[in-house]
Amino acid sequence: MRTGYNVALYGVALAVIFGGTWAAGAAAGPAPNQETPMAQHNEHREEPGRLPPGLSVSDNGYTLKLHENSSLGFHVNGPDGKPVTRFDVEHEKRLHLVVVRRDGSNFQHVHPEMAPDGMWSVPLKLDEAGSYRVFADFKPEGGPKTTLGADIQQAGEYQPRTHEISRTFTVDGYEVTLQGDLSVNAASTVTVQISRNGQPVTDLQNYLGAKGHLVALRAADLAYLHVHPEDGDQVKFAVEVPTDGTYRLFLDFQHENKVRTAEFTLTTHEEGGHGH
């Protein structure tokens, strides 16, 4: 993921979401609201009839309150209506913040700093206009693991993007391939292979406590999926897909002291079932 952004965020407006589509709300105006699972090593499961985490601005008694500022600022309010100031450390951080435009582009994973009063803030760079989904993934001390989501708007002329099905991504000379198929209502194992100059990269550094960090989003509404790292020498993840459809997956990996992000687009009904 990308951290350390120093360009001011302007034209920010919060929109409560009740049912977005893949590109809905990207130009301007509010997108519908839902609850999404934060795609990172979540241990919680959805109850029957319950929407995935992250699709709602409020869940489990907690509410995400964004503030218009020169940087992205927000509070997480607890069941008592007051800002939460005590969080468990998960994957080396007290809170993970993911930002992605509603067409599945411009993905960012950043780690805000919290002031003593519970105000979180982070410089955020949004280079392209559109509607962006913000996910806050955290676990309050003594509380349930929770993922909340809200929308912000970046002013300007919106240029939408589409994403073809792709299992291979090249970044900074690294070729990253994702193998494995997505199965509905079952944990599917996907394996990552990384090479550079035609040679396998076998000395990845840990990032957030693992050899890689994977975020998976359902394309139709940006719902976060359950993703868990698996033990072993290979970089593998268990991905839980709740419905048929198209999914965007974002992998952060660290090599030679730099974190890079690879992105993929998969569907549950790929022709030929390739990927094994």
Coordinates of C-alpha atoms in Angstrom, one line a residue:
M1 CA 0.0 0.0 0.0
R2 CA 1.0 3.6 -0.3
T3 CA 1.7 5.7 2.8
G4 CA 3.0 9.2 3.4
Y5 CA 0.8 11.2 1.2
N6 CA 1.2 15.0 1.5
V7 CA -1.3 16.5 -0.9
A8 CA -4.3 18.2 0.6
L9 CA -7.7 16.6 0.1
Y10 CA -10.3 19.0 -1.1
G11 CA -13.9 18.8 -2.2
V12 CA -14.7 16.2 0.5
A13 CA -18.2 15.3 1.3
L14 CA -19.6 12.4 3.3
A15 CA -22.2 10.2 1.7
V16 CA -24.0 7.5 3.6
I17 CA -24.2 4.4 1.5
F18 CA -27.3 2.1 1.1
G19 CA -26.5 0.0 -1.9
G20 CA -23.9 1.1 -4.4
T21 CA -23.0 -0.4 -7.6
W22 CA -19.5 -0.9 -9.1
A23 CA -19.3 2.6 -10.6
A24 CA -22.3 4.2 -8.9
G25 CA -21.7 7.6 -7.2
A26 CA -18.3 8.0 -8.8
A27 CA -19.1 11.2 -10.6
A28 CA -20.8 13.2 -7.8
G29 CA -23.5 12.8 -5.3
P30 CA -24.0 10.3 -2.6
A31 CA -23.7 6.6 -3.1
P32 CA -26.0 4.1 -1.3
N33 CA -24.9 2.7 2.1
Q34 CA -24.1 -0.9 3.2
E35 CA -21.9 -2.9 5.5
T36 CA -18.7 -4.3 4.2
P37 CA -16.1 -6.8 5.6
M38 CA -12.7 -5.3 5.8
A39 CA -10.6 -7.4 3.6
Q40 CA -7.8 -8.2 6.0
H41 CA -7.4 -11.2 8.1
N42 CA -10.8 -10.7 9.7
E43 CA -11.8 -13.3 12.2
H44 CA -15.5 -12.5 12.4
R45 CA -18.1 -14.1 10.2
E46 CA -21.4 -12.7 9.1
E47 CA -24.5 -13.9 10.8
P48 CA -27.3 -15.2 8.6
G49 CA -29.0 -12.3 6.8
R50 CA -26.3 -9.9 7.9
L51 CA -24.5 -7.7 5.3
P52 CA -20.7 -7.9 5.0
P53 CA -18.7 -5.5 7.2
G54 CA -17.7 -2.1 5.8
L55 CA -20.9 -1.3 3.9
S56 CA -22.3 0.8 6.7
V57 CA -21.1 3.9 8.5
S58 CA -22.4 2.3 11.8
D59 CA -22.1 -1.2 13.1
N60 CA -21.7 -3.0 16.4
G61 CA -22.6 0.2 18.2
Y62 CA -19.7 2.1 16.6
T63 CA -19.9 5.0 14.1
L64 CA -17.4 6.4 11.7
K65 CA -17.5 10.2 11.8
L66 CA -15.4 11.9 9.0
H67 CA -14.3 15.5 9.3
E68 CA -13.5 17.9 6.4
N69 CA -9.9 19.1 6.9
S70 CA -6.7 19.7 5.0
S71 CA -6.1 16.0 5.7
L72 CA -8.5 13.2 6.2
G73 CA -9.6 13.3 9.8
F74 CA -12.2 11.1 11.6
H75 CA -13.4 9.8 15.0
V76 CA -14.7 6.4 15.8
N77 CA -17.6 7.0 18.2
G78 CA -18.5 4.2 20.6
P79 CA -21.9 3.0 21.9
D80 CA -21.9 5.9 24.4
G81 CA -21.5 8.4 21.5
K82 CA -18.0 9.5 22.6
P83 CA -14.8 9.0 20.6
V84 CA -13.0 5.7 21.2
T85 CA -9.4 6.2 22.3
R86 CA -8.3 2.6 23.1
F87 CA -7.9 0.0 20.4
D88 CA -6.3 -3.4 20.2
V89 CA -3.2 -3.8 18.0
E90 CA -4.0 -6.0 15.0
H91 CA -1.4 -6.7 12.3
E92 CA 0.9 -4.3 14.0
K93 CA -1.5 -1.3 13.8
R94 CA -4.4 -0.1 16.0
L95 CA -6.4 0.9 12.9
H96 CA -6.1 0.1 9.2
L97 CA -7.6 2.6 6.7
V98 CA -8.3 1.6 3.1
V99 CA -9.4 4.1 0.4
V100 CA -10.5 3.1 -3.1
R101 CA -12.5 4.9 -5.8
R102 CA -15.9 3.4 -6.4
D103 CA -14.8 2.0 -9.8
G104 CA -12.2 -0.1 -8.1
S105 CA -9.2 2.1 -9.0
N106 CA -6.8 4.2 -7.0
F107 CA -6.5 1.8 -4.1
Q108 CA -4.6 3.0 -1.0
H109 CA -3.9 1.4 2.4
V110 CA -2.7 3.9 5.0
H111 CA -2.2 4.0 8.7
P112 CA -3.5 7.2 10.4
E113 CA -2.2 8.6 13.7
M114 CA -4.5 9.1 16.6
A115 CA -4.4 12.1 18.9
P116 CA -5.2 11.6 22.7
D117 CA -8.7 12.8 22.1
G118 CA -9.4 10.0 19.6
M119 CA -9.1 12.1 16.5
W120 CA -7.4 10.1 13.7
S121 CA -5.7 11.9 10.8
V122 CA -3.7 11.1 7.7
P123 CA -2.5 13.1 4.7
L124 CA -4.4 11.7 1.7
K125 CA -3.6 12.1 -2.0
L126 CA -6.5 11.7 -4.4
D127 CA -5.1 12.3 -7.9
E128 CA -8.3 11.6 -9.8
A129 CA -11.8 13.0 -9.4
G130 CA -14.7 10.8 -8.2
S131 CA -16.3 9.2 -5.3
Y132 CA -14.1 7.2 -2.9
R133 CA -15.0 4.6 -0.3
V134 CA -13.1 4.9 3.0
F135 CA -12.9 1.8 5.2
A136 CA -11.8 1.9 8.9
D137 CA -10.8 -1.6 10.2
F138 CA -10.3 -1.8 14.0
K139 CA -11.0 -3.6 17.2
P140 CA -11.8 -1.5 20.3
E141 CA -10.4 -2.8 23.5
G142 CA -13.1 -5.1 24.9
G143 CA -15.2 -4.7 21.8
P144 CA -15.8 -6.6 18.6
K145 CA -13.7 -6.5 15.5
T146 CA -15.5 -3.9 13.3
T147 CA -15.2 -2.4 9.8
L148 CA -17.0 0.8 9.0
G149 CA -17.3 2.6 5.6
A150 CA -18.2 6.0 4.3
D151 CA -17.7 8.0 1.1
I152 CA -15.7 11.1 0.3
Q153 CA -15.8 13.1 -3.0
Q154 CA -12.9 14.5 -5.0
A155 CA -13.8 17.4 -7.2
G156 CA -13.0 17.4 -10.9
E157 CA -13.9 15.7 -14.1
Y158 CA -14.6 12.1 -13.5
Q159 CA -13.0 9.6 -15.9
P160 CA -14.2 6.1 -15.1
R161 CA -12.1 3.0 -15.5
T162 CA -13.0 -0.6 -16.2
H163 CA -11.0 -3.7 -15.1
E164 CA -10.5 -6.7 -17.3
I165 CA -10.1 -10.1 -15.6
S166 CA -6.4 -10.4 -14.8
R167 CA -4.3 -12.6 -12.6
T168 CA -0.9 -11.0 -13.4
F169 CA 0.3 -7.5 -12.4
T170 CA 3.6 -5.8 -13.0
V171 CA 4.9 -3.1 -10.6
D172 CA 8.4 -1.7 -10.4
G173 CA 9.8 -4.6 -12.4
Y174 CA 8.1 -7.2 -10.2
E175 CA 5.7 -9.6 -11.9
V176 CA 3.1 -10.8 -9.5
T177 CA 0.8 -13.7 -10.3
L178 CA -2.3 -14.9 -8.3
Q179 CA -3.2 -18.6 -8.6
G180 CA -6.3 -20.3 -7.4
D181 CA -10.1 -20.0 -8.0
L182 CA -12.8 -18.3 -6.0
S183 CA -15.5 -20.5 -4.6
V184 CA -18.8 -19.2 -3.2
N185 CA -19.5 -19.7 0.5
A186 CA -16.3 -21.5 1.0
A187 CA -12.7 -20.5 1.9
S188 CA -10.7 -20.6 -1.3
T189 CA -6.9 -20.6 -1.2
V190 CA -5.1 -18.2 -3.5
T191 CA -1.3 -18.4 -3.9
V192 CA 1.0 -15.5 -4.8
Q193 CA 4.1 -15.9 -7.0
I194 CA 6.5 -13.0 -7.4
S195 CA 9.4 -12.8 -9.8
R196 CA 11.9 -10.1 -11.0
N197 CA 14.0 -10.3 -14.1
G198 CA 12.7 -13.8 -14.6
Q199 CA 13.9 -15.0 -11.2
P200 CA 11.6 -15.9 -8.3
V201 CA 11.7 -13.5 -5.4
T202 CA 12.2 -15.7 -2.3
D203 CA 13.3 -13.2 0.3
L204 CA 10.2 -11.1 0.9
Q205 CA 10.2 -9.1 4.1
N206 CA 7.3 -9.2 6.5
Y207 CA 4.7 -6.5 6.1
L208 CA 2.1 -6.0 8.9
G209 CA 3.3 -9.3 10.4
A210 CA 3.1 -11.5 7.3
K211 CA 4.7 -12.0 3.9
G212 CA 1.9 -10.2 2.2
H213 CA -1.3 -8.3 3.0
L214 CA -4.4 -9.0 0.8
V215 CA -7.5 -6.9 0.5
A216 CA -10.5 -8.3 -1.5
L217 CA -13.5 -6.2 -2.6
R218 CA -16.7 -7.3 -4.2
A219 CA -16.9 -5.3 -7.4
A220 CA -20.7 -4.7 -7.3
D221 CA -20.7 -2.8 -4.0
L222 CA -17.1 -2.8 -2.6
A223 CA -18.0 -5.1 0.2
Y224 CA -14.9 -6.3 2.1
L225 CA -14.3 -10.0 2.1
H226 CA -12.7 -12.2 4.7
V227 CA -9.1 -12.8 3.9
H228 CA -6.7 -14.7 6.1
P229 CA -3.0 -15.4 5.6
E230 CA -2.0 -19.1 5.6
D231 CA 1.1 -20.5 7.2
G232 CA 3.9 -22.0 5.1
D233 CA 6.7 -21.0 2.9
Q234 CA 4.4 -19.8 0.1
V235 CA 2.5 -16.6 0.2
K236 CA -1.1 -17.9 0.5
F237 CA -4.4 -16.5 1.6
A238 CA -7.8 -18.0 2.3
V239 CA -10.5 -15.9 0.7
E240 CA -14.2 -16.2 1.6
V241 CA -16.5 -15.2 -1.3
P242 CA -20.2 -14.8 -0.3
T243 CA -21.7 -14.5 -3.8
D244 CA -21.0 -15.1 -7.5
G245 CA -19.5 -12.1 -9.3
T246 CA -16.4 -10.1 -9.9
Y247 CA -13.8 -9.2 -7.3
R248 CA -10.9 -6.8 -7.0
L249 CA -7.9 -8.0 -5.0
F250 CA -5.0 -5.9 -3.8
L251 CA -1.8 -7.4 -2.6
D252 CA 0.8 -5.4 -0.5
F253 CA 4.2 -6.9 -0.3
Q254 CA 7.6 -5.7 0.9
H255 CA 11.0 -6.3 -0.7
E256 CA 14.2 -4.4 -0.2
N257 CA 12.5 -2.2 2.4
K258 CA 9.8 -0.9 0.0
V259 CA 6.1 -1.8 0.0
R260 CA 4.5 -2.3 -3.4
T261 CA 0.9 -3.0 -4.4
A262 CA -0.3 -5.4 -7.1
E263 CA -3.9 -5.6 -8.1
F264 CA -6.0 -8.3 -9.7
T265 CA -9.6 -8.8 -11.0
L266 CA -11.1 -12.3 -10.7
T267 CA -14.6 -13.7 -11.1
T268 CA -16.2 -16.8 -9.6
H269 CA -17.0 -18.1 -13.1
E270 CA -13.8 -17.9 -15.1
E271 CA -13.9 -19.8 -18.3
G272 CA -12.0 -23.0 -18.1
G273 CA -11.4 -22.6 -14.4
H274 CA -7.8 -21.6 -15.0
G275 CA -5.6 -20.5 -12.1
H276 CA -4.5 -23.7 -10.4

